[in-house]
Amino acid sequence: MPKYSFIAEAADTLTPGEITSARGTLTAPSPEAARKTVESSLRSRGYEPTEDVTVTPK
């Protein structure tokens, strides 16, 4: 599977007004699958993406 880099900005759902950013790499079958994985991971940790997650091939 191809590798992708991602950058995301997210709001902390437990502390309104707190914004954080995340970046990293992951493997996924497509850029859309990578984006969905990152969004799901952020939500599972109590964050809501504030804008589109940027995914680029590594």
XYZ file of C-alpha atoms in Angstrom:
58
model
C 0.000 0.000 0.000
C 1.186 3.544 -0.672
C 2.355 5.882 2.078
C 0.810 9.312 2.640
C 1.725 12.337 4.718
C -1.037 14.282 6.421
C -1.548 17.612 8.158
C -4.727 18.344 10.100
C -6.057 21.100 12.329
C -8.608 20.082 14.934
C -10.642 21.549 17.774
C -10.635 19.931 21.204
C -14.251 18.935 21.884
C -13.694 18.884 25.657
C -12.042 22.317 25.849
C -13.891 24.721 23.543
C -11.612 27.186 21.802
C -8.550 24.941 21.963
C -7.109 24.161 18.519
C -4.332 21.685 17.854
C -2.566 20.427 14.768
C -1.475 16.927 13.872
C 0.896 15.673 11.224
C 2.342 12.326 10.344
C 2.451 9.489 7.860
C 0.320 6.421 7.268
C -0.284 3.714 4.711
C -3.648 3.487 2.987
C -5.071 2.212 -0.289
C -5.965 5.744 -1.490
C -5.724 9.409 -0.468
C -9.442 9.407 0.416
C -8.994 6.364 2.658
C -6.039 8.072 4.356
C -8.127 11.220 4.945
C -11.004 9.217 6.444
C -8.610 7.300 8.696
C -7.061 10.522 10.039
C -10.485 12.115 10.622
C -11.729 9.005 12.437
C -8.594 8.848 14.568
C -8.901 12.507 15.576
C -12.572 12.076 16.515
C -11.799 8.976 18.594
C -9.362 11.105 20.619
C -11.881 13.884 21.291
C -10.971 16.242 18.441
C -13.079 17.512 15.551
C -11.279 18.460 12.311
C -11.756 22.201 11.682
C -10.875 22.054 7.988
C -10.020 19.483 5.356
C -7.214 17.134 6.240
C -4.342 17.633 3.762
C -3.047 14.322 2.409
C -0.085 14.056 0.016
C 1.801 11.047 -1.364
C 5.017 10.310 0.511
